[in-house]
Coordinates of C-alpha atoms and ligand atoms in Angstrom, one line a residue:
X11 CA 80.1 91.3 118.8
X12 CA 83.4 89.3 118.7
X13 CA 83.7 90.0 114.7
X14 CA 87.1 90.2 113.0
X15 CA 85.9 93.3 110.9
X16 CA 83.5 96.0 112.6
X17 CA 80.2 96.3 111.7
X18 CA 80.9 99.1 109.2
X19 CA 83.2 97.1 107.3
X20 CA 80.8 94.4 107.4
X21 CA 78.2 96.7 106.3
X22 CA 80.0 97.8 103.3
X23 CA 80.9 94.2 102.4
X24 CA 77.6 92.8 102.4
X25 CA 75.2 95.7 101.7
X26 CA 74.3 97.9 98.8
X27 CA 76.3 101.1 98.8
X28 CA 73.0 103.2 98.7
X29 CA 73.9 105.6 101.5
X30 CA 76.7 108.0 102.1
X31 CA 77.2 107.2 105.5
X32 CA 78.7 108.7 108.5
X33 CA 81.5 106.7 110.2
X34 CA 79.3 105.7 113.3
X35 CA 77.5 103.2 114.5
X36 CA 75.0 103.5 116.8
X37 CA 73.9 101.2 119.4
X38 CA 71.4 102.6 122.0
X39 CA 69.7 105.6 122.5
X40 CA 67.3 107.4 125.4
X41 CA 64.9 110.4 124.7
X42 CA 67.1 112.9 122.9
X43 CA 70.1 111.3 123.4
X44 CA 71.9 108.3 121.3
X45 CA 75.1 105.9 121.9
X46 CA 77.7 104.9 119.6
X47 CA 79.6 101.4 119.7
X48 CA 82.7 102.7 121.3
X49 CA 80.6 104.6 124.2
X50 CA 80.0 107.9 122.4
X51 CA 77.3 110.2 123.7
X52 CA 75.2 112.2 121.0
X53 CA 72.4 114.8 121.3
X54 CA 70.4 113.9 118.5
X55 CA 69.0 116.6 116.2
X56 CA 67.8 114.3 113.2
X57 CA 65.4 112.0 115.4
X58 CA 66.0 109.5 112.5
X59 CA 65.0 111.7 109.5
X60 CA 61.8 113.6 112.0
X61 CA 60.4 109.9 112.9
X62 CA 61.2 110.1 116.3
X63 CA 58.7 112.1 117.5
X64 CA 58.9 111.2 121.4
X65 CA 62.3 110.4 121.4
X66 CA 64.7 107.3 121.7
X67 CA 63.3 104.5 123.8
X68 CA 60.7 105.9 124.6
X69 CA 58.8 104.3 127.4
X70 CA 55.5 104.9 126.0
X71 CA 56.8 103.3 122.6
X72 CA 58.1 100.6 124.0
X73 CA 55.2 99.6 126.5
X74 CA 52.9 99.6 123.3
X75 CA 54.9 97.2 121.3
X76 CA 55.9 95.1 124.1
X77 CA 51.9 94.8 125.1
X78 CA 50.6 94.4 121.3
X79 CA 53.7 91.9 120.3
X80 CA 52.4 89.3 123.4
X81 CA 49.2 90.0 121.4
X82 CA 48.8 89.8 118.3
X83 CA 51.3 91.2 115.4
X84 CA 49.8 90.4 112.3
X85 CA 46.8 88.7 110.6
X86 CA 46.9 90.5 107.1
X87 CA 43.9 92.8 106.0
X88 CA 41.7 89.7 105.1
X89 CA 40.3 90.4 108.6
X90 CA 39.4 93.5 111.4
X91 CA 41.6 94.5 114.2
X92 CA 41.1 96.6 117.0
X93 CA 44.0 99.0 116.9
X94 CA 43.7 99.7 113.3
X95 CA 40.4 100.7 113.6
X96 CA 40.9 102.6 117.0
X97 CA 43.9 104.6 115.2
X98 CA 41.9 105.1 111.9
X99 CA 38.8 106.9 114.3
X100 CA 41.4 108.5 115.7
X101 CA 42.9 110.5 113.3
X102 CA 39.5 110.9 111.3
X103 CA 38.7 112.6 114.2
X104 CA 41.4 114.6 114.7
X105 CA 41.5 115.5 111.2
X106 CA 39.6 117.2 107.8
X107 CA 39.4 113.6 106.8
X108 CA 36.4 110.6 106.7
X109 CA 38.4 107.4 105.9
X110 CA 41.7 106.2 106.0
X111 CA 44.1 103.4 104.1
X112 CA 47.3 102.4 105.8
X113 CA 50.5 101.2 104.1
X114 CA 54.4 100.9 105.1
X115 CA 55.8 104.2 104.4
X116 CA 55.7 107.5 103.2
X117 CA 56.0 106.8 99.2
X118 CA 53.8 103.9 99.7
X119 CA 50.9 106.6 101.2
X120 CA 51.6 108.7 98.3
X121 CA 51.4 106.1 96.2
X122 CA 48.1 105.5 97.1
X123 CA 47.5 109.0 96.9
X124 CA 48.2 109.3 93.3
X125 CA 46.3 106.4 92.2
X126 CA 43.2 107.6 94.0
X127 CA 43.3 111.1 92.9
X128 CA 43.6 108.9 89.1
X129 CA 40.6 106.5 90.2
X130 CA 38.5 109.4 91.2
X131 CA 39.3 111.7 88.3
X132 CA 38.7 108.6 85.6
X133 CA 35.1 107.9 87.7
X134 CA 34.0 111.2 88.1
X135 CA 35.3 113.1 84.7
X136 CA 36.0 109.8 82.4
X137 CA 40.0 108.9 80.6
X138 CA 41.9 111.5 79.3
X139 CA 42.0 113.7 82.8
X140 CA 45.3 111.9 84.7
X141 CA 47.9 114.8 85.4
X142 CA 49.7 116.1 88.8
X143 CA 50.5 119.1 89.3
X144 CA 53.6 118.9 91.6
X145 CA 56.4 121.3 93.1
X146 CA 60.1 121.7 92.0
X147 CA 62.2 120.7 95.0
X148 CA 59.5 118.2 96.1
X149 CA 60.3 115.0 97.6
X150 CA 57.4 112.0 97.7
X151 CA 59.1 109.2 97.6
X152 CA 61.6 106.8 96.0
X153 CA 59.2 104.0 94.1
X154 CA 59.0 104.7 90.1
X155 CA 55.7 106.5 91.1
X156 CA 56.6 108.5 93.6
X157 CA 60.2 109.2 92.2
X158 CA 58.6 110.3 89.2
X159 CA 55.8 112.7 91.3
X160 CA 59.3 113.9 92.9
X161 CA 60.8 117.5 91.6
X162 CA 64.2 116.8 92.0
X163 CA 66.4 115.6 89.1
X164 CA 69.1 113.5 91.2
X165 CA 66.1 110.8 92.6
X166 CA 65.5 110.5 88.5
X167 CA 68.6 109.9 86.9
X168 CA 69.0 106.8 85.0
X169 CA 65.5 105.2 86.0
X170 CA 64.1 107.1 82.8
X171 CA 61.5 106.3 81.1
X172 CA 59.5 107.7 84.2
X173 CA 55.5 107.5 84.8
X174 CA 54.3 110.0 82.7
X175 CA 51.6 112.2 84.1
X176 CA 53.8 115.0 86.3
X177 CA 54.5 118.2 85.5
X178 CA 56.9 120.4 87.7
X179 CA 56.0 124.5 88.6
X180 CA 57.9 126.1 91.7
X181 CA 56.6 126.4 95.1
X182 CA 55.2 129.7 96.1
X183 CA 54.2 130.6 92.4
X184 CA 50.6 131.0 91.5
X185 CA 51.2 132.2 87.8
X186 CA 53.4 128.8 86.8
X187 CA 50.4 126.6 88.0
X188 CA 47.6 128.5 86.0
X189 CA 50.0 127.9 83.4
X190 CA 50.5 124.5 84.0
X191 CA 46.3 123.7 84.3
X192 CA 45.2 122.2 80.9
X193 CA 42.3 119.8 80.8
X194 CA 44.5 116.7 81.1
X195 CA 44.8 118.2 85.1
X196 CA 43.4 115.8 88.1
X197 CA 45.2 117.0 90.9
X198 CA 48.1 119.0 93.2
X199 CA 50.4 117.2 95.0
X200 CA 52.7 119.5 97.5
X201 CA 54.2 119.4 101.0
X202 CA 52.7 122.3 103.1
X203 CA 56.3 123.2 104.3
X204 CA 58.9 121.4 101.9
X205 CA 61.4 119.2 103.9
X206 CA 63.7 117.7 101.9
X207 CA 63.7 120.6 99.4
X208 CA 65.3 122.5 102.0
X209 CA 62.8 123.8 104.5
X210 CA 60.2 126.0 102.2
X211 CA 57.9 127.8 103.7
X212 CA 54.8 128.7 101.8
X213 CA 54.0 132.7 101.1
X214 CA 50.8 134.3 103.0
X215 CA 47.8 132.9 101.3
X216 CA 50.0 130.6 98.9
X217 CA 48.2 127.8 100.0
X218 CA 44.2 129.3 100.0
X219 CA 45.7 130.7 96.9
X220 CA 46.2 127.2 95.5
X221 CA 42.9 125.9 97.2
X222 CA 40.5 127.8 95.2
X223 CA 42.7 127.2 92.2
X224 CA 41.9 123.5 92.7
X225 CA 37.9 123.8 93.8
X226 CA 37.9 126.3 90.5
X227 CA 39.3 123.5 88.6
X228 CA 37.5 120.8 90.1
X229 CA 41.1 118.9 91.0
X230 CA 42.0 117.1 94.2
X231 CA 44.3 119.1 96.7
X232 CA 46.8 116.5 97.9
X233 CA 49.4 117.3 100.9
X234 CA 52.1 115.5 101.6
X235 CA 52.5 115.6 105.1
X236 CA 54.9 112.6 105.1
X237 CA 57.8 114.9 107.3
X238 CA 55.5 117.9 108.5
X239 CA 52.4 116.1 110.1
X240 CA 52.4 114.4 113.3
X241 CA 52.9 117.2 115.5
X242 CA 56.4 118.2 113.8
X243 CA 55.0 122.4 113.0
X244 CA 53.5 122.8 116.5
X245 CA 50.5 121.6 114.8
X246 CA 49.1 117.8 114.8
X247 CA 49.1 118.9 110.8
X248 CA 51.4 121.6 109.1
X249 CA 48.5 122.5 107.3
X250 CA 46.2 123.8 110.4
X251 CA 49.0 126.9 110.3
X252 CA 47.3 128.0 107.3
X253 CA 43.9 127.6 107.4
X254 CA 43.5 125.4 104.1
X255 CA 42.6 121.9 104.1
X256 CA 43.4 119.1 101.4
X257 CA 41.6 116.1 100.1
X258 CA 44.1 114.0 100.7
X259 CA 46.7 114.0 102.9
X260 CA 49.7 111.4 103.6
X261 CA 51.5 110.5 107.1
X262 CA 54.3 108.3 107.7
X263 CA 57.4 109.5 109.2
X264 CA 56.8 109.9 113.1
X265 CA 53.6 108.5 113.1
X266 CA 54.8 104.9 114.2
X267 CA 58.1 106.7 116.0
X268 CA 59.9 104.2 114.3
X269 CA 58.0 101.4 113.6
X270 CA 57.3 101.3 109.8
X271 CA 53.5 102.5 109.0
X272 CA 52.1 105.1 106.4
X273 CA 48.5 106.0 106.3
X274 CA 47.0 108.0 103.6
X275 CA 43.5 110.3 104.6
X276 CA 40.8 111.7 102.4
X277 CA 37.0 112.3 102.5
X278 CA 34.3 110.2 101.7
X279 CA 32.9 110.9 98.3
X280 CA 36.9 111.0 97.4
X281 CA 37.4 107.3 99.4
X282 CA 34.9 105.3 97.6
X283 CA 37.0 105.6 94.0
X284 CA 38.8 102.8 95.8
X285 CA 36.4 99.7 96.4
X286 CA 37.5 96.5 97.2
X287 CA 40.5 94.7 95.2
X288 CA 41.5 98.5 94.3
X289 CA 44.3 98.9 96.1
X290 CA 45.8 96.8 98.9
X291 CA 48.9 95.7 100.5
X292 CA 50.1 92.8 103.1
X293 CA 51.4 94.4 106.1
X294 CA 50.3 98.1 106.0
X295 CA 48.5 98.9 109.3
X296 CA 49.1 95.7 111.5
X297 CA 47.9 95.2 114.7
X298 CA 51.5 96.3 116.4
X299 CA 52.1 99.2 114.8
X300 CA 48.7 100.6 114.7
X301 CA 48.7 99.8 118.4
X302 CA 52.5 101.7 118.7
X303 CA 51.0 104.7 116.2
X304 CA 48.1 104.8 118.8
X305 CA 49.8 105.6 121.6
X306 CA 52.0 108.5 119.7
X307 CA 49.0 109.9 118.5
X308 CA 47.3 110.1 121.9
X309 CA 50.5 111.1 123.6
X310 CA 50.7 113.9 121.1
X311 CA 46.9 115.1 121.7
X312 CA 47.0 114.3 125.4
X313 CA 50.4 115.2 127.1
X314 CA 50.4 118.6 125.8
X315 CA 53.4 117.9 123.2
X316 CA 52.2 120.2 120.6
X317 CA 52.5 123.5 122.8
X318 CA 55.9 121.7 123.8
X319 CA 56.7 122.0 120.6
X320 CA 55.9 125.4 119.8
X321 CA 57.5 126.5 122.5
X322 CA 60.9 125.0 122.2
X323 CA 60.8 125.4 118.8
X324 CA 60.4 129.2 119.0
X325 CA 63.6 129.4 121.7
X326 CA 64.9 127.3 119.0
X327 CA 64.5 129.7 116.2
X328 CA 65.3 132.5 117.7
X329 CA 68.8 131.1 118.9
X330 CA 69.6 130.2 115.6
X331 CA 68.7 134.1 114.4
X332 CA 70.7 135.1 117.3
X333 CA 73.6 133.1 115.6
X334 CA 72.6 133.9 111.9
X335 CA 73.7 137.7 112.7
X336 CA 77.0 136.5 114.3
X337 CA 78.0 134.9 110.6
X338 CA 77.6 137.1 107.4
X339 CA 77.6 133.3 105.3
X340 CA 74.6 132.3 107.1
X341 CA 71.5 133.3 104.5
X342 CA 68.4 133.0 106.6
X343 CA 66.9 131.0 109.4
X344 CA 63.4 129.9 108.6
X345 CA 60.6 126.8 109.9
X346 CA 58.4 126.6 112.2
X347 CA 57.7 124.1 115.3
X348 CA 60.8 121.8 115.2
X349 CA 61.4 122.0 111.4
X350 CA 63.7 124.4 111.3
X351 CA 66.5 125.0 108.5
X352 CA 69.6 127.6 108.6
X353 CA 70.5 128.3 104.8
X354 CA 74.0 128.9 104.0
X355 CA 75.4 130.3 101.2
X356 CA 77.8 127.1 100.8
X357 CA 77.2 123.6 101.2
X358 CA 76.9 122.6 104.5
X359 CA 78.8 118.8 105.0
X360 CA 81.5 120.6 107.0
X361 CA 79.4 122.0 109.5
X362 CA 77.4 118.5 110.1
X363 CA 80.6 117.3 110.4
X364 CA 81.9 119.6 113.1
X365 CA 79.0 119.1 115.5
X366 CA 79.6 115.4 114.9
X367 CA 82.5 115.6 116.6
X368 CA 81.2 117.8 119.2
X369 CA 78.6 115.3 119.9
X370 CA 75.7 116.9 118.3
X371 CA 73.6 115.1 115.5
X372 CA 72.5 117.3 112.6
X373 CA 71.8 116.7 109.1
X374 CA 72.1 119.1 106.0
X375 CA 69.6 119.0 103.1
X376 CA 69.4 120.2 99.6
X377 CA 73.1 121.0 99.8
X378 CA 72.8 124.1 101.8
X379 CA 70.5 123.5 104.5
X380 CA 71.1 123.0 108.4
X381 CA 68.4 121.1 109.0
X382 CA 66.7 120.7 112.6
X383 CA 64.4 117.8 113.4
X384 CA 64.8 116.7 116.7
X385 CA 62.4 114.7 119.1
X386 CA 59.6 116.4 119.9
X387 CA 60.5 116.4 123.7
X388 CA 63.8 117.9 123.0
X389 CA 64.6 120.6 126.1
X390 CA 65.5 124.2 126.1
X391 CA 68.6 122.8 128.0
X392 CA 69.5 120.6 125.1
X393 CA 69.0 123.4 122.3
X394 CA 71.5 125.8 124.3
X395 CA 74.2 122.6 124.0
X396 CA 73.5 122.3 120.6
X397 CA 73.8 126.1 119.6
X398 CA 76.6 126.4 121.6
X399 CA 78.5 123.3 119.3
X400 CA 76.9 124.4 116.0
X401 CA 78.3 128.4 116.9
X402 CA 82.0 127.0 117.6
X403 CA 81.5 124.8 113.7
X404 CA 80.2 128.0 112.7
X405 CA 83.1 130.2 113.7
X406 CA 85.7 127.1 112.5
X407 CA 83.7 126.9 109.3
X408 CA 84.3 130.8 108.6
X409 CA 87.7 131.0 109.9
X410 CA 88.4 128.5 107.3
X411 CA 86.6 129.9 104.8
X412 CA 89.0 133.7 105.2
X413 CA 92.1 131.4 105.0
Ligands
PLP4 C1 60.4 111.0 103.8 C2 59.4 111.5 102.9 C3 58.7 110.7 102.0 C4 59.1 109.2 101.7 O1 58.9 108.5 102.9 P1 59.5 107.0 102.9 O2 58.9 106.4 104.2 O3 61.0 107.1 103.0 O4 59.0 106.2 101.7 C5 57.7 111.2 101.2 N1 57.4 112.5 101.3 C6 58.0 113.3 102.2 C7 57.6 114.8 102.3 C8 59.1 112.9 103.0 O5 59.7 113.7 103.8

């Protein structure tokens, strides 16, 4: 593009200044690999925030749109189309759930989550019942709803008031949520393995732990598997690690590999809280990228991407332990599949930065967290490059720190 200023500068002339972002701009990418403007080769361990599930371009990806856009893209939810009912008995049938309602993105699906679980309560139990449980260090979402189900002040500030109806008890900690059961109490809301909050992993029998709590209680289990389902743990859903299953359950993130679609999943007796005119929305689950979201889902079930994933994800790990012991400010290595986070005991900008300029995309979260997240095709090949950049940032980073 012939432009007088570049497209950052126009960016940051005609765009809200909502994200800090990095000095690139990227214009092409293939599998694990992605292309600046000036001709810059990445290797790209953020997959666009753990959305690109089957890489960059992917030819599978791109077949499906290209197929579905000569097609049909969109006719609104007045009427039936075939992909969204083919990927709906798809993942009913690759999962705990009966039914399931698509929407646009990940706070949208937990969205709906949270006004079912309030629909359901108010049916089954009458008013008064209305409450979430949710996790400090959670992340749902950014609408007023989901920012509000969110445990993490700086999504909050200066939105206030909030939607009432959330109260906050840390992951991992059974005592805080008997605590924080009173009769006003519908539902939990959690992420089996926290993402944004810095790759949490639950404790042995956490999660059965806070099963029974809800079938004791009579609440709705929801999990927010926005980042961690869709094959990202190994598993087609973070949750089959750990032998519990929800009542709900949100996707979004790779399910579309990159095409916008959320879909929120829950049982039948659950389901029917939300007849027609209930809940709805224009675009969610079109025919193009139910027909895309197809095709990643059989590619995931089919092509044998899962024990991929587990695989490379274990080399994975266990480089980055083989590094943690080289550097005494590296806390712990911890994750599972290809969500995988190296805690330092500093923040961790300088780092991201460092690879950066090695070539190596990574991406920090909750301050102090390297956080992994590539494609899920990403190669053992590819993981040594990337350990080899992030162990020279590593060494810089602590030379720097003695001086
Ligand atoms: C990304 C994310 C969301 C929000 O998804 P959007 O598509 O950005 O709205 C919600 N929950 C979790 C766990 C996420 O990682």
């Amino acid at each position: 593009m012939q432009d007088e200023l570049t497209t950052m500068k126009r960016a940051d002339k005609y765009m809200f200044n909502t994200y800090a972002r990095f000095p690139l701009t990227l214009v092409k990418g293939d599998g694990v690999r992605v292309w600046s403007e000036e001709g810059k080769e990445y290797m790209d361990f953020v997959g666009g925030i753990a959305v690109c599930a089957l890489g960059h371009s992917s030819p599978i990806v791109s077949k499906a749109i290209e197929e579905q856009a000569r097609t049909l893209i969109h006719v609104s939810n007045l009427y039936y189309t075939k992909p969204q009912t083919d990927l709906a008995q798809m993942l009913v049938e690759n999962s705990f759930a009966d039914k399931v309602f698509f929407c646009n993105s990940g706070a949208e699906a937990n969205e709906a989550a949270i006004k079912l679980a309030r629909r359901y309560s108010r049916e089954t139990f009458g008013p008064g019942r209305h409450v979430i449980i949710s996790m400090e260090n959670s992340f749902h979402g950014r609408t007023m709803c989901t920012l509000s189900a969110t445990g993490q002040k700086k999504v909050q500030i200066g939105f206030d008031p909030l939607l009432e109806g959330f109260v906050f008890v840390p992951f991992n900690d059974m005592d805080a949520m008997e605590k924080a059961l009173d009769k006003t109490v519908c539902a939990v809301i959690l992420e089996p393995i926290q993402g944004e909050g810095g790759i949490v992993i639950p404790d042995a029998h956490y999660l059965e732990s806070v099963r029974s709590f809800c079938d004791r209680n009579k609440l709705l289990l929801i999990f927010d598997e926005v980042q961690v389902g869709m094959g990202r743990t190994g598993k087609l859903f973070a949750h089959e690690h750990f032998g519990v299953k929800p009542d709900i359950m949100t996707l979004a993130k790779a399910l579309g590999n990159g095409l916008p679609i959320g879909a929120m999943l829950a049982h039948d007796c659950i389901s029917q809280a939300f007849g027609p005119g209930s809940h709805a929305t224009t675009f969610g689950g079109t025919p193009l990228v139910t027909a895309v979201a197809k095709a990643v889902l059989n590619t995931m079930l089919n092509e044998g991407l899962l024990e991929h994933c587990t695989t490379v994800g274990e080399y994975f790990k266990n480089r980055l332990i083989d590094l943690s012991k080289k550097y005494p400010f590296v806390k712990e290595v911890r994750g599972k599949g290809l969500i995988l986070g190296m805690e330092l005991e500093t923040p961790c900008g300088e780092i991201v930065k460092s690879c950066m300029a090695q070539g190596f995309l990574i991406n920090c979260t909750h301050d102090t967290v390297l956080r992994f997240i590539p494609p899920l095709v990403v190669k053992e090949a590819d993981i040594e490059a990337l350990v080899k950049a992030l162990d020279r940032a590593l060494d810089e980073f602590g030379k720097a720190k003695r001086n």
